[in-house]
Amino acid sequence: MKNLICLGVLTLGLCISCQPKKQDVSVAQPHKKVMLDGLNHPWSIAFLSADEALISEKDGHLLKVNLKTKEKQILKGFPEDLTDSIRVVNLGDNSGIFEILIDPDFGTVPWVYFSYTAKKPGYGTTTKVVRAKLQNDSLYGHQTLLEAEPYTQEYFHYGGGMVFGPDGKLYVTIGERLFWERDEPELPIAQDLTDKRGKIYRINQDGSIPEDNPNLGPDAIPGIYALGIRAAQGITVQPESDKIWFSEHGTIQGDEINILRAGANYGWPNVTSGKLRSTDYTPPEIEGATFTPPIWFWHHTVAPTGLTFYTGDEFPQWKNNLIVPGLSRGSLWRFQLENETIKSAEELFIDDRVRIRKARQSPDGKLYILTDEDDGKLIQITPLNSKLKL
Amino acid sequence: MKNLICLGVLTLGLCISCQPKKQDVSVAQPHKKVMLDGLNHPWSIAFLSADEALISEKDGHLLKVNLKTKEKQILKGFPEDLTDSIRVVNLGDNSGIFEILIDPDFGTVPWVYFSYTAKKPGYGTTTKVVRAKLQNDSLYGHQTLLEAEPYTQEYFHYGGGMVFGPDGKLYVTIGERLFWERDEPELPIAQDLTDKRGKIYRINQDGSIPEDNPNLGPDAIPGIYALGIRAAQGITVQPESDKIWFSEHGTIQGDEINILRAGANYGWPNVTSGKLRSTDYTPPEIEGATFTPPIWFWHHTVAPTGLTFYTGDEFPQWKNNLIVPGLSRGSLWRFQLENETIKSAEELFIDDRVRIRKARQSPDGKLYILTDEDDGKLIQITPLNSKLKL
């Protein structure tokens, strides 16, 4: 149309404004650059430096990798109660190794923190958080920080997301572990403060309970920081505000982005942005409960997971944006924020969809993603400059 | 997390890469600037110059407006068979005035082209395309170019989208006019080449039929260029490629972006990206039909409408992007393309959702939108520069 309007306007003698000014501008477009492949469903990455990192493989091992030499070392000394991976297609999260973090003071005390599915023969499995010291390619001096009993036969929604807060405390997501809501007890698991599942925890680095945790009553399990969680995995700190943001897997259209607040109840299964899976289930009324709404939810299934804030320099337009990988749609979401409001959402890599488990930034400000595949990849998102004539 | 990783790396003596470089960068964020209000459900805008335009109000008049003085003049001489507006909330499109275009050679011959709902007492309404000459604030010398009989009692899906192709021909979308698929005749309306509805037309500027139109058989209504259309409204030329792109309203989750091809069958109601509204309706098999798939469809209802390509200079990142307004979700979508592939999708103005009917660029490269409201607005999308420290 512009050309045609221009033609009309030309005849009116006003066409100067239609003439394109000749000016080349370089615009950076995001591009995927595979840095490592052959990973077995990688779940998380913790950078030791710009070129060296630890990677957890959900269906494999804890690895130490070098991005320059492409070398991979399997870390020795992973706890022996790790569950053999069980793959249940399209029925939620599976067991395996989840988050890997290094100690905020790693140079002094070489602790690494990891979450995984632990098994107890005859009972089942649950999520466990352990820290151990790293020396070369070995783990030693293990300490169990959190064990989300009960061990059950349900293989779903372990949670396992972890982050160190700006306060140095360890925040851990533990999933509700149920697939069907009709299997809920009278007081739903995630609403029950005497049940470890379906909660977010705040603990000290040695697993002890911080004295300034919210008071959730005498019967509440120590360490609980928030409740009403279904299957949160992604959890990250917003550098600008020191707030903690986390993702939540919904059932049907209930995928959410939330901000973590002390003592907050995120509502599962009583309120959800989506629909319950069991059409014959009605949650009971929870007396006195106040539910905290999400910051954002999608109108379709995205399966958002290991999110991060972008603070790098390569994509100036993305500065301080929230980056959210998706499993179901396999794309990378970029959210522009103003305080706690999402102003715009960009879905990237629509033409190259692949299950993305984690987005993380390296110490030198590069953005990386991990793909949840048999031949999983560590991919760097790099700017590919293209010239535009303005 | 970055700060914490940084802290760890600091102890390792590698923190130089974590230190932010001090550099101010100006980043343009889109911002809404109301240029005109008090419009009665505006549908389309045709610029006469950077500051003067014609605006069609769906529920009102054809206006001549001045963006500087804010003056609005009602054009005299609109055809008298315009239907009084009927507002049927949540049941599809309504009657009224739709597209407004100016002649590609407007300076020589002051034709304006418009589409609207015409009524025939005792029969009902249909979509009509008329051109008339504009002198000051009056229309004269009317010629009917297209009348999409039959006149019926259905008040939905008139279509009415129009654009001049790079070939100077007028392309017109005519909707299928049905709300429920169960009301389809044996051969569905949009699949029937002897029925004027549910088609896209290519006609000469005087309404005659171009000789190089696709040959759709001896019984086909002259002027049909494509079929299988449900409720297309947005139609625009891609300046880079001269291809014509159009939007299509689906039923449930079937909202699409398509590229117009000569003789193509877009499949309605036989194939759709969404779900049929009538659960008890099964379309008949259409012998020998080849259906053209969309370039893109949404997984939720957006109600995409008056789309345009951005070629302005104010947002360099948006150069040659497809801009699609939505009615249902009220946001503005930006699609980055590579040939016919959509590479990324950004949903803008999520925090300020309002039904957007049309996006259009002025001759001086500014982007405007029209909001479909009782107090409808013409809004300019301007860059609001914010300084970022890189």
Tab-separated table of N, CA and C in Angstrom, chain A residues 1-5 7-9 11-12 14 17-18 21 25 27-30 47-49 101-108 163-166 236-237 239 242 253 296 299-300 311-313 316-317 319-320 329 334 336 341-351 353 360-365 388-390, chain B residues 1-5 7-9 11-12 14 17-18 21 25 27-30 47-49 101-108 163-166 236-237 239 242 253 296 299-300 311-313 316-317 319-320 329 334 336 341-351 353 360-365 388-390:
chain	number	residue	atom	x	y	z
A	1	MET	N	0.801	-1.208	0.000
A	1	MET	CA	0.000	0.000	0.000
A	1	MET	C	0.842	1.270	0.000
A	2	LYS	N	1.948	1.210	0.727
A	2	LYS	CA	2.736	2.431	0.875
A	2	LYS	C	3.144	2.980	-0.491
A	3	ASN	N	3.592	2.060	-1.360
A	3	ASN	CA	4.001	2.484	-2.697
A	3	ASN	C	2.866	3.174	-3.427
A	4	LEU	N	1.676	2.646	-3.221
A	4	LEU	CA	0.526	3.160	-3.944
A	4	LEU	C	0.102	4.504	-3.383
A	5	ILE	N	0.069	4.564	-2.053
A	5	ILE	CA	-0.246	5.855	-1.440
A	5	ILE	C	0.792	6.863	-1.899
A	7	LEU	N	2.434	6.906	-4.601
A	7	LEU	CA	2.174	7.297	-5.981
A	7	LEU	C	1.142	8.418	-6.020
A	8	GLY	N	0.087	8.219	-5.196
A	8	GLY	CA	-0.954	9.237	-5.121
A	8	GLY	C	-0.406	10.545	-4.588
A	9	VAL	N	0.362	10.415	-3.548
A	9	VAL	CA	0.893	11.614	-2.897
A	9	VAL	C	1.894	12.297	-3.827
A	11	THR	N	1.765	12.589	-6.966
A	11	THR	CA	1.047	13.451	-7.881
A	11	THR	C	0.615	14.737	-7.180
A	12	LEU	N	0.429	14.647	-5.875
A	12	LEU	CA	0.068	15.839	-5.108
A	12	LEU	C	1.298	16.679	-4.775
A	14	LEU	N	3.894	15.834	-2.866
A	14	LEU	CA	4.303	15.766	-1.456
A	14	LEU	C	5.220	14.578	-1.183
A	17	SER	N	8.619	13.063	1.613
A	17	SER	CA	8.592	12.268	2.840
A	17	SER	C	8.551	10.768	2.558
A	18	CYS	N	8.174	10.360	1.324
A	18	CYS	CA	8.139	8.932	1.017
A	18	CYS	C	9.511	8.397	0.652
A	21	LYS	N	15.457	7.395	3.190
A	21	LYS	CA	16.784	7.967	3.388
A	21	LYS	C	17.788	6.836	3.275
A	25	VAL	N	21.877	0.426	8.688
A	25	VAL	CA	21.864	0.193	10.128
A	25	VAL	C	22.036	-1.300	10.362
A	27	VAL	N	21.373	-4.489	12.477
A	27	VAL	CA	20.425	-4.972	13.472
A	27	VAL	C	20.793	-6.400	13.864
A	28	ALA	N	20.890	-6.631	15.174
A	28	ALA	CA	21.293	-7.952	15.658
A	28	ALA	C	20.076	-8.865	15.787
A	29	GLN	N	20.090	-9.972	15.082
A	29	GLN	CA	19.028	-10.974	15.193
A	29	GLN	C	19.577	-12.178	15.955
A	30	PRO	N	18.754	-12.771	16.825
A	30	PRO	CA	19.245	-13.921	17.591
A	30	PRO	C	19.421	-15.158	16.711
A	47	PHE	N	27.885	-22.161	35.643
A	47	PHE	CA	29.173	-21.774	35.076
A	47	PHE	C	30.235	-21.637	36.167
A	48	LEU	N	31.385	-22.253	35.939
A	48	LEU	CA	32.539	-22.063	36.822
A	48	LEU	C	33.351	-20.871	36.336
A	49	SER	N	33.315	-20.649	35.048
A	49	SER	CA	33.947	-19.487	34.419
A	49	SER	C	33.244	-19.305	33.074
A	101	LEU	N	23.910	-26.066	41.066
A	101	LEU	CA	24.346	-24.702	41.415
A	101	LEU	C	25.725	-24.794	42.048
A	102	ILE	N	26.480	-23.714	41.929
A	102	ILE	CA	27.713	-23.662	42.713
A	102	ILE	C	27.521	-22.669	43.847
A	103	ASP	N	28.300	-22.871	44.898
A	103	ASP	CA	28.183	-22.054	46.103
A	103	ASP	C	28.464	-20.584	45.782
A	104	PRO	N	27.717	-19.660	46.401
A	104	PRO	CA	28.015	-18.242	46.189
A	104	PRO	C	29.469	-17.916	46.545
A	105	ASP	N	30.057	-18.727	47.398
A	105	ASP	CA	31.436	-18.481	47.818
A	105	ASP	C	32.316	-19.658	47.369
A	106	PHE	N	32.087	-20.058	46.122
A	106	PHE	CA	32.684	-21.296	45.602
A	106	PHE	C	34.212	-21.315	45.644
A	107	GLY	N	34.821	-20.164	45.479
A	107	GLY	CA	36.283	-20.098	45.477
A	107	GLY	C	36.879	-20.489	46.817
A	108	THR	N	36.135	-20.230	47.888
A	108	THR	CA	36.611	-20.544	49.231
A	108	THR	C	36.187	-21.949	49.649
A	163	VAL	N	17.690	-21.881	43.436
A	163	VAL	CA	18.458	-20.667	43.182
A	163	VAL	C	18.940	-20.125	44.530
A	164	PHE	N	20.097	-19.493	44.536
A	164	PHE	CA	20.511	-18.750	45.721
A	164	PHE	C	19.903	-17.355	45.640
A	165	GLY	N	19.223	-16.975	46.698
A	165	GLY	CA	18.639	-15.643	46.742
A	165	GLY	C	19.710	-14.595	46.958
A	166	PRO	N	19.327	-13.324	46.831
A	166	PRO	CA	20.283	-12.247	47.098
A	166	PRO	C	20.713	-12.273	48.568
A	236	THR	N	14.495	-17.969	39.515
A	236	THR	CA	15.652	-17.120	39.247
A	236	THR	C	15.518	-15.773	39.963
A	237	VAL	N	16.634	-15.109	40.158
A	237	VAL	CA	16.639	-13.791	40.809
A	237	VAL	C	16.660	-12.699	39.741
A	239	PRO	N	17.997	-9.364	38.780
A	239	PRO	CA	19.100	-8.550	39.294
A	239	PRO	C	18.690	-7.117	39.636
A	242	ASP	N	16.184	-7.704	42.918
A	242	ASP	CA	16.441	-8.769	43.900
A	242	ASP	C	15.215	-9.639	44.161
A	253	GLN	N	-3.677	-25.162	29.930
A	253	GLN	CA	-3.622	-23.704	29.784
A	253	GLN	C	-3.321	-22.967	31.084
A	296	TRP	N	1.666	-13.504	35.191
A	296	TRP	CA	1.371	-13.770	33.777
A	296	TRP	C	0.924	-15.201	33.639
A	299	HIS	N	-2.314	-18.536	27.361
A	299	HIS	CA	-3.630	-19.051	26.995
A	299	HIS	C	-3.523	-20.424	26.329
A	300	HIS	N	-2.336	-20.930	26.279
A	300	HIS	CA	-2.121	-22.250	25.687
A	300	HIS	C	-0.941	-22.885	26.422
A	311	THR	N	21.016	-9.886	31.189
A	311	THR	CA	21.699	-8.634	31.537
A	311	THR	C	22.926	-8.424	30.652
A	312	GLY	N	23.018	-9.224	29.585
A	312	GLY	CA	24.181	-9.130	28.702
A	312	GLY	C	24.140	-7.883	27.823
A	313	ASP	N	25.184	-7.728	27.043
A	313	ASP	CA	25.299	-6.540	26.179
A	313	ASP	C	25.014	-6.848	24.709
A	316	PRO	N	20.997	-5.316	23.119
A	316	PRO	CA	20.611	-4.171	23.959
A	316	PRO	C	19.104	-4.085	24.184
A	317	GLN	N	18.312	-4.484	23.184
A	317	GLN	CA	16.853	-4.413	23.314
A	317	GLN	C	16.337	-5.361	24.393
A	319	LYS	N	17.807	-5.985	27.310
A	319	LYS	CA	18.387	-5.667	28.626
A	319	LYS	C	17.338	-5.778	29.731
A	320	ASN	N	17.626	-6.581	30.738
A	320	ASN	CA	16.759	-6.796	31.907
A	320	ASN	C	15.446	-7.496	31.567
A	329	ARG	N	6.091	-25.992	23.512
A	329	ARG	CA	6.134	-25.316	22.220
A	329	ARG	C	7.551	-25.177	21.719
A	334	ARG	N	10.599	-14.050	25.379
A	334	ARG	CA	11.273	-12.875	25.916
A	334	ARG	C	10.195	-11.900	26.410
A	336	GLN	N	9.341	-8.251	28.157
A	336	GLN	CA	9.794	-6.928	28.573
A	336	GLN	C	8.948	-6.484	29.754
A	341	THR	N	4.917	-5.667	35.899
A	341	THR	CA	3.983	-5.806	34.774
A	341	THR	C	4.718	-6.276	33.528
A	342	ILE	N	4.148	-7.228	32.852
A	342	ILE	CA	4.716	-7.664	31.573
A	342	ILE	C	4.133	-6.780	30.478
A	343	LYS	N	5.028	-6.097	29.748
A	343	LYS	CA	4.597	-5.129	28.747
A	343	LYS	C	4.499	-5.747	27.348
A	344	SER	N	5.414	-6.652	27.037
A	344	SER	CA	5.321	-7.327	25.740
A	344	SER	C	5.989	-8.680	25.827
A	345	ALA	N	5.551	-9.574	24.934
A	345	ALA	CA	6.057	-10.945	24.930
A	345	ALA	C	6.495	-11.313	23.530
A	346	GLU	N	7.732	-11.734	23.391
A	346	GLU	CA	8.190	-12.199	22.082
A	346	GLU	C	8.480	-13.690	22.142
A	347	GLU	N	7.948	-14.415	21.181
A	347	GLU	CA	8.223	-15.844	21.086
A	347	GLU	C	9.287	-16.033	20.009
A	348	LEU	N	10.463	-16.451	20.434
A	348	LEU	CA	11.596	-16.586	19.519
A	348	LEU	C	11.778	-18.036	19.064
A	349	PHE	N	12.445	-18.192	17.947
A	349	PHE	CA	12.784	-19.516	17.400
A	349	PHE	C	11.542	-20.358	17.094
A	350	ILE	N	10.524	-19.666	16.653
A	350	ILE	CA	9.292	-20.337	16.251
A	350	ILE	C	9.556	-21.307	15.109
A	351	ASP	N	10.516	-20.934	14.271
A	351	ASP	CA	10.813	-21.770	13.103
A	351	ASP	C	11.786	-22.893	13.444
A	353	ARG	N	11.652	-24.994	16.569
A	353	ARG	CA	11.151	-25.397	17.881
A	353	ARG	C	11.791	-26.692	18.331
A	360	ARG	N	20.273	-19.749	30.601
A	360	ARG	CA	21.164	-19.249	31.642
A	360	ARG	C	22.231	-18.368	30.999
A	361	GLN	N	22.692	-17.407	31.784
A	361	GLN	CA	23.704	-16.491	31.293
A	361	GLN	C	25.057	-16.868	31.894
A	362	SER	N	26.091	-16.795	31.081
A	362	SER	CA	27.437	-17.092	31.586
A	362	SER	C	27.998	-15.853	32.286
A	363	PRO	N	29.079	-16.012	33.045
A	363	PRO	CA	29.625	-14.852	33.763
A	363	PRO	C	30.029	-13.710	32.830
A	364	ASP	N	30.315	-14.013	31.567
A	364	ASP	CA	30.672	-12.939	30.639
A	364	ASP	C	29.468	-12.453	29.821
A	365	GLY	N	28.268	-12.746	30.320
A	365	GLY	CA	27.067	-12.127	29.755
A	365	GLY	C	26.528	-12.764	28.482
A	388	LEU	N	20.417	-3.314	7.572
A	388	LEU	CA	19.133	-2.791	7.128
A	388	LEU	C	19.364	-1.430	6.501
A	389	LYS	N	18.674	-1.201	5.409
A	389	LYS	CA	18.767	0.117	4.785
A	389	LYS	C	17.653	0.976	5.345
A	390	LEU	N	17.995	2.030	6.037
A	390	LEU	CA	16.954	2.918	6.588
A	390	LEU	C	16.857	4.185	5.746
B	1	MET	N	21.070	-14.608	40.133
B	1	MET	CA	22.111	-15.625	40.035
B	1	MET	C	23.444	-15.067	39.554
B	2	LYS	N	23.378	-14.136	38.579
B	2	LYS	CA	24.627	-13.664	37.987
B	2	LYS	C	25.559	-13.090	39.061
B	3	ASN	N	24.942	-12.291	39.945
B	3	ASN	CA	25.739	-11.691	41.008
B	3	ASN	C	26.437	-12.738	41.848
B	4	LEU	N	25.704	-13.826	42.052
B	4	LEU	CA	26.233	-14.868	42.921
B	4	LEU	C	27.328	-15.643	42.217
B	5	ILE	N	27.055	-15.962	40.966
B	5	ILE	CA	28.094	-16.646	40.190
B	5	ILE	C	29.315	-15.734	40.148
B	7	LEU	N	30.233	-13.558	42.265
B	7	LEU	CA	30.892	-13.579	43.552
B	7	LEU	C	31.847	-14.759	43.628
B	8	GLY	N	31.317	-15.913	43.145
B	8	GLY	CA	32.151	-17.119	43.154
B	8	GLY	C	33.352	-16.940	42.243
B	9	VAL	N	33.091	-16.395	41.078
B	9	VAL	CA	34.157	-16.245	40.093
B	9	VAL	C	35.172	-15.216	40.574
B	11	THR	N	36.166	-14.712	43.523
B	11	THR	CA	37.110	-15.366	44.416
B	11	THR	C	38.131	-16.155	43.605
B	12	LEU	N	37.701	-16.588	42.434
B	12	LEU	CA	38.626	-17.315	41.558
B	12	LEU	C	39.509	-16.347	40.777
B	14	LEU	N	38.585	-14.103	38.479
B	14	LEU	CA	38.230	-13.998	37.060
B	14	LEU	C	37.119	-12.976	36.812
B	17	SER	N	35.371	-10.069	33.593
B	17	SER	CA	34.291	-10.242	32.622
B	17	SER	C	32.921	-9.936	33.218
B	18	CYS	N	32.809	-9.930	34.542
B	18	CYS	CA	31.517	-9.621	35.156
B	18	CYS	C	31.284	-8.127	35.279
B	21	LYS	N	30.473	-2.786	31.622
B	21	LYS	CA	31.147	-1.671	30.963
B	21	LYS	C	30.208	-0.474	31.037
B	25	VAL	N	23.251	3.443	26.222
B	25	VAL	CA	22.670	3.148	24.927
B	25	VAL	C	21.205	3.541	24.980
B	27	VAL	N	17.521	3.001	23.840
B	27	VAL	CA	16.696	1.952	23.249
B	27	VAL	C	15.272	2.475	23.089
B	28	ALA	N	14.745	2.329	21.892
B	28	ALA	CA	13.405	2.838	21.602
B	28	ALA	C	12.351	1.803	21.982
B	29	GLN	N	11.455	2.164	22.891
B	29	GLN	CA	10.338	1.300	23.258
B	29	GLN	C	9.059	1.895	22.673
B	30	PRO	N	8.176	1.018	22.184
B	30	PRO	CA	6.945	1.542	21.585
B	30	PRO	C	6.001	2.128	22.636
B	47	PHE	N	-4.362	7.539	4.127
B	47	PHE	CA	-3.670	8.829	4.249
B	47	PHE	C	-3.672	9.581	2.929
B	48	LEU	N	-4.060	10.850	3.000
B	48	LEU	CA	-3.948	11.734	1.835
B	48	LEU	C	-2.580	12.402	1.838
B	49	SER	N	-2.058	12.607	3.018
B	49	SER	CA	-0.711	13.141	3.208
B	49	SER	C	-0.292	12.695	4.603
B	101	LEU	N	-9.946	3.281	0.808
B	101	LEU	CA	-8.671	3.375	0.079
B	101	LEU	C	-8.737	4.591	-0.838
B	102	ILE	N	-7.587	5.143	-1.152
B	102	ILE	CA	-7.578	6.164	-2.206
B	102	ILE	C	-6.942	5.563	-3.450
B	103	ASP	N	-7.287	6.116	-4.580
B	103	ASP	CA	-6.815	5.612	-5.866
B	103	ASP	C	-5.291	5.678	-5.944
B	104	PRO	N	-4.645	4.664	-6.534
B	104	PRO	CA	-3.189	4.735	-6.717
B	104	PRO	C	-2.778	5.987	-7.487
B	105	ASP	N	-3.687	6.527	-8.285
B	105	ASP	CA	-3.384	7.730	-9.066
B	105	ASP	C	-4.286	8.876	-8.601
B	106	PHE	N	-4.405	8.985	-7.285
B	106	PHE	CA	-5.386	9.888	-6.676
B	106	PHE	C	-5.223	11.356	-7.077
B	107	GLY	N	-3.996	11.765	-7.313
B	107	GLY	CA	-3.759	13.156	-7.676
B	107	GLY	C	-4.377	13.529	-9.017
B	108	THR	N	-4.482	12.554	-9.915
B	108	THR	CA	-5.051	12.780	-11.236
B	108	THR	C	-6.560	12.546	-11.227
B	163	VAL	N	-7.298	-3.963	-0.786
B	163	VAL	CA	-5.970	-3.389	-0.995
B	163	VAL	C	-5.727	-3.309	-2.503
B	164	PHE	N	-4.978	-2.304	-2.929
B	164	PHE	CA	-4.511	-2.290	-4.312
B	164	PHE	C	-3.247	-3.114	-4.393
B	165	GLY	N	-3.221	-4.070	-5.306
B	165	GLY	CA	-2.015	-4.881	-5.491
B	165	GLY	C	-0.935	-4.075	-6.179
B	166	PRO	N	0.274	-4.631	-6.225
B	166	PRO	CA	1.360	-3.962	-6.950
B	166	PRO	C	1.031	-3.846	-8.437
B	236	THR	N	-2.971	-6.908	2.862
B	236	THR	CA	-1.942	-5.890	2.660
B	236	THR	C	-0.856	-6.421	1.726
B	237	VAL	N	-0.116	-5.487	1.134
B	237	VAL	CA	0.982	-5.861	0.237
B	237	VAL	C	2.300	-5.820	1.013
B	239	PRO	N	5.905	-4.949	0.879
B	239	PRO	CA	6.689	-4.131	-0.058
B	239	PRO	C	7.939	-4.851	-0.585
B	242	ASP	N	6.232	-7.844	-2.943
B	242	ASP	CA	4.997	-7.617	-3.704
B	242	ASP	C	3.945	-8.695	-3.470
B	253	GLN	N	-9.779	-21.064	17.977
B	253	GLN	CA	-8.348	-21.255	17.792
B	253	GLN	C	-7.917	-21.379	16.329
B	296	TRP	N	0.776	-19.151	9.197
B	296	TRP	CA	0.832	-19.085	10.664
B	296	TRP	C	-0.569	-19.222	11.191
B	299	HIS	N	-2.625	-20.416	18.653
B	299	HIS	CA	-3.186	-21.517	19.441
B	299	HIS	C	-4.323	-21.033	20.333
B	300	HIS	N	-4.663	-19.776	20.196
B	300	HIS	CA	-5.750	-19.218	20.980
B	300	HIS	C	-6.383	-18.123	20.126
B	311	THR	N	7.666	-0.332	7.430
B	311	THR	CA	8.866	0.012	6.668
B	311	THR	C	9.442	1.343	7.146
B	312	GLY	N	8.954	1.801	8.311
B	312	GLY	CA	9.417	3.085	8.841
B	312	GLY	C	10.824	2.999	9.422
B	313	ASP	N	11.297	4.133	9.871
B	313	ASP	CA	12.669	4.217	10.402
B	313	ASP	C	12.711	4.302	11.924
B	316	PRO	N	14.064	0.518	14.104
B	316	PRO	CA	14.898	-0.237	13.150
B	316	PRO	C	14.745	-1.752	13.297
B	317	GLN	N	14.505	-2.230	14.531
B	317	GLN	CA	14.353	-3.676	14.748
B	317	GLN	C	13.099	-4.222	14.067
B	319	LYS	N	11.966	-3.316	11.061
B	319	LYS	CA	12.013	-3.091	9.615
B	319	LYS	C	11.509	-4.317	8.841
B	320	ASN	N	10.534	-4.117	7.993
B	320	ASN	CA	9.933	-5.151	7.158
B	320	ASN	C	9.173	-6.215	7.949
B	329	ARG	N	-7.782	-10.192	21.792
B	329	ARG	CA	-6.814	-10.017	22.866
B	329	ARG	C	-6.365	-8.568	22.976
B	334	ARG	N	3.807	-8.389	16.372
B	334	ARG	CA	4.886	-8.063	15.449
B	334	ARG	C	5.555	-9.370	15.050
B	336	GLN	N	8.516	-11.228	12.828
B	336	GLN	CA	9.743	-11.109	12.052
B	336	GLN	C	9.763	-12.259	11.052
B	341	THR	N	8.520	-17.571	6.056
B	341	THR	CA	8.548	-18.208	7.380
B	341	THR	C	8.502	-17.145	8.466
B	342	ILE	N	7.687	-17.382	9.456
B	342	ILE	CA	7.656	-16.495	10.622
B	342	ILE	C	8.701	-16.980	11.604
B	343	LYS	N	9.652	-16.079	11.932
B	343	LYS	CA	10.781	-16.463	12.779
B	343	LYS	C	10.517	-16.152	14.247
B	344	SER	N	9.836	-15.045	14.526
B	344	SER	CA	9.509	-14.743	15.912
B	344	SER	C	8.262	-13.883	15.958
B	345	ALA	N	7.581	-13.935	17.094
B	345	ALA	CA	6.324	-13.208	17.263
B	345	ALA	C	6.377	-12.439	18.558
B	346	GLU	N	6.151	-11.147	18.478
B	346	GLU	CA	6.097	-10.348	19.701
B	346	GLU	C	4.682	-9.811	19.886
B	347	GLU	N	4.160	-9.995	21.082
B	347	GLU	CA	2.847	-9.449	21.409
B	347	GLU	C	3.072	-8.170	22.203
B	348	LEU	N	2.706	-7.042	21.606
B	348	LEU	CA	2.950	-5.731	22.207
B	348	LEU	C	1.698	-5.202	22.904
B	349	PHE	N	1.902	-4.291	23.827
B	349	PHE	CA	0.813	-3.618	24.553
B	349	PHE	C	-0.071	-4.592	25.321
B	350	ILE	N	0.573	-5.612	25.857
B	350	ILE	CA	-0.125	-6.592	26.679
B	350	ILE	C	-0.748	-5.915	27.897
B	351	ASP	N	-0.060	-4.891	28.376
B	351	ASP	CA	-0.549	-4.209	29.585
B	351	ASP	C	-1.584	-3.141	29.263
B	353	ARG	N	-4.394	-3.560	26.779
B	353	ARG	CA	-5.172	-4.238	25.748
B	353	ARG	C	-6.451	-3.475	25.439
B	360	ARG	N	-1.759	0.842	10.270
B	360	ARG	CA	-1.416	1.385	8.944
B	360	ARG	C	-0.279	2.385	9.094
B	361	GLN	N	0.521	2.478	8.045
B	361	GLN	CA	1.645	3.401	8.060
B	361	GLN	C	1.306	4.644	7.247
B	362	SER	N	1.704	5.795	7.739
B	362	SER	CA	1.467	7.035	7.004
B	362	SER	C	2.551	7.191	5.940
B	363	PRO	N	2.347	8.122	4.992
B	363	PRO	CA	3.353	8.291	3.924
B	363	PRO	C	4.733	8.655	4.468
B	364	ASP	N	4.791	9.265	5.658
B	364	ASP	CA	6.105	9.608	6.214
B	364	ASP	C	6.623	8.550	7.177
B	365	GLY	N	6.056	7.311	7.062
B	365	GLY	CA	6.644	6.179	7.764
B	365	GLY	C	6.274	6.039	9.235
B	388	LEU	N	19.782	2.949	28.451
B	388	LEU	CA	20.242	1.719	29.098
B	388	LEU	C	21.731	1.837	29.335
B	389	LYS	N	22.151	1.378	30.477
B	389	LYS	CA	23.575	1.371	30.761
B	389	LYS	C	24.125	0.018	30.339
B	390	LEU	N	24.980	0.016	29.363
B	390	LEU	CA	25.558	-1.268	28.906
B	390	LEU	C	26.989	-1.406	29.423
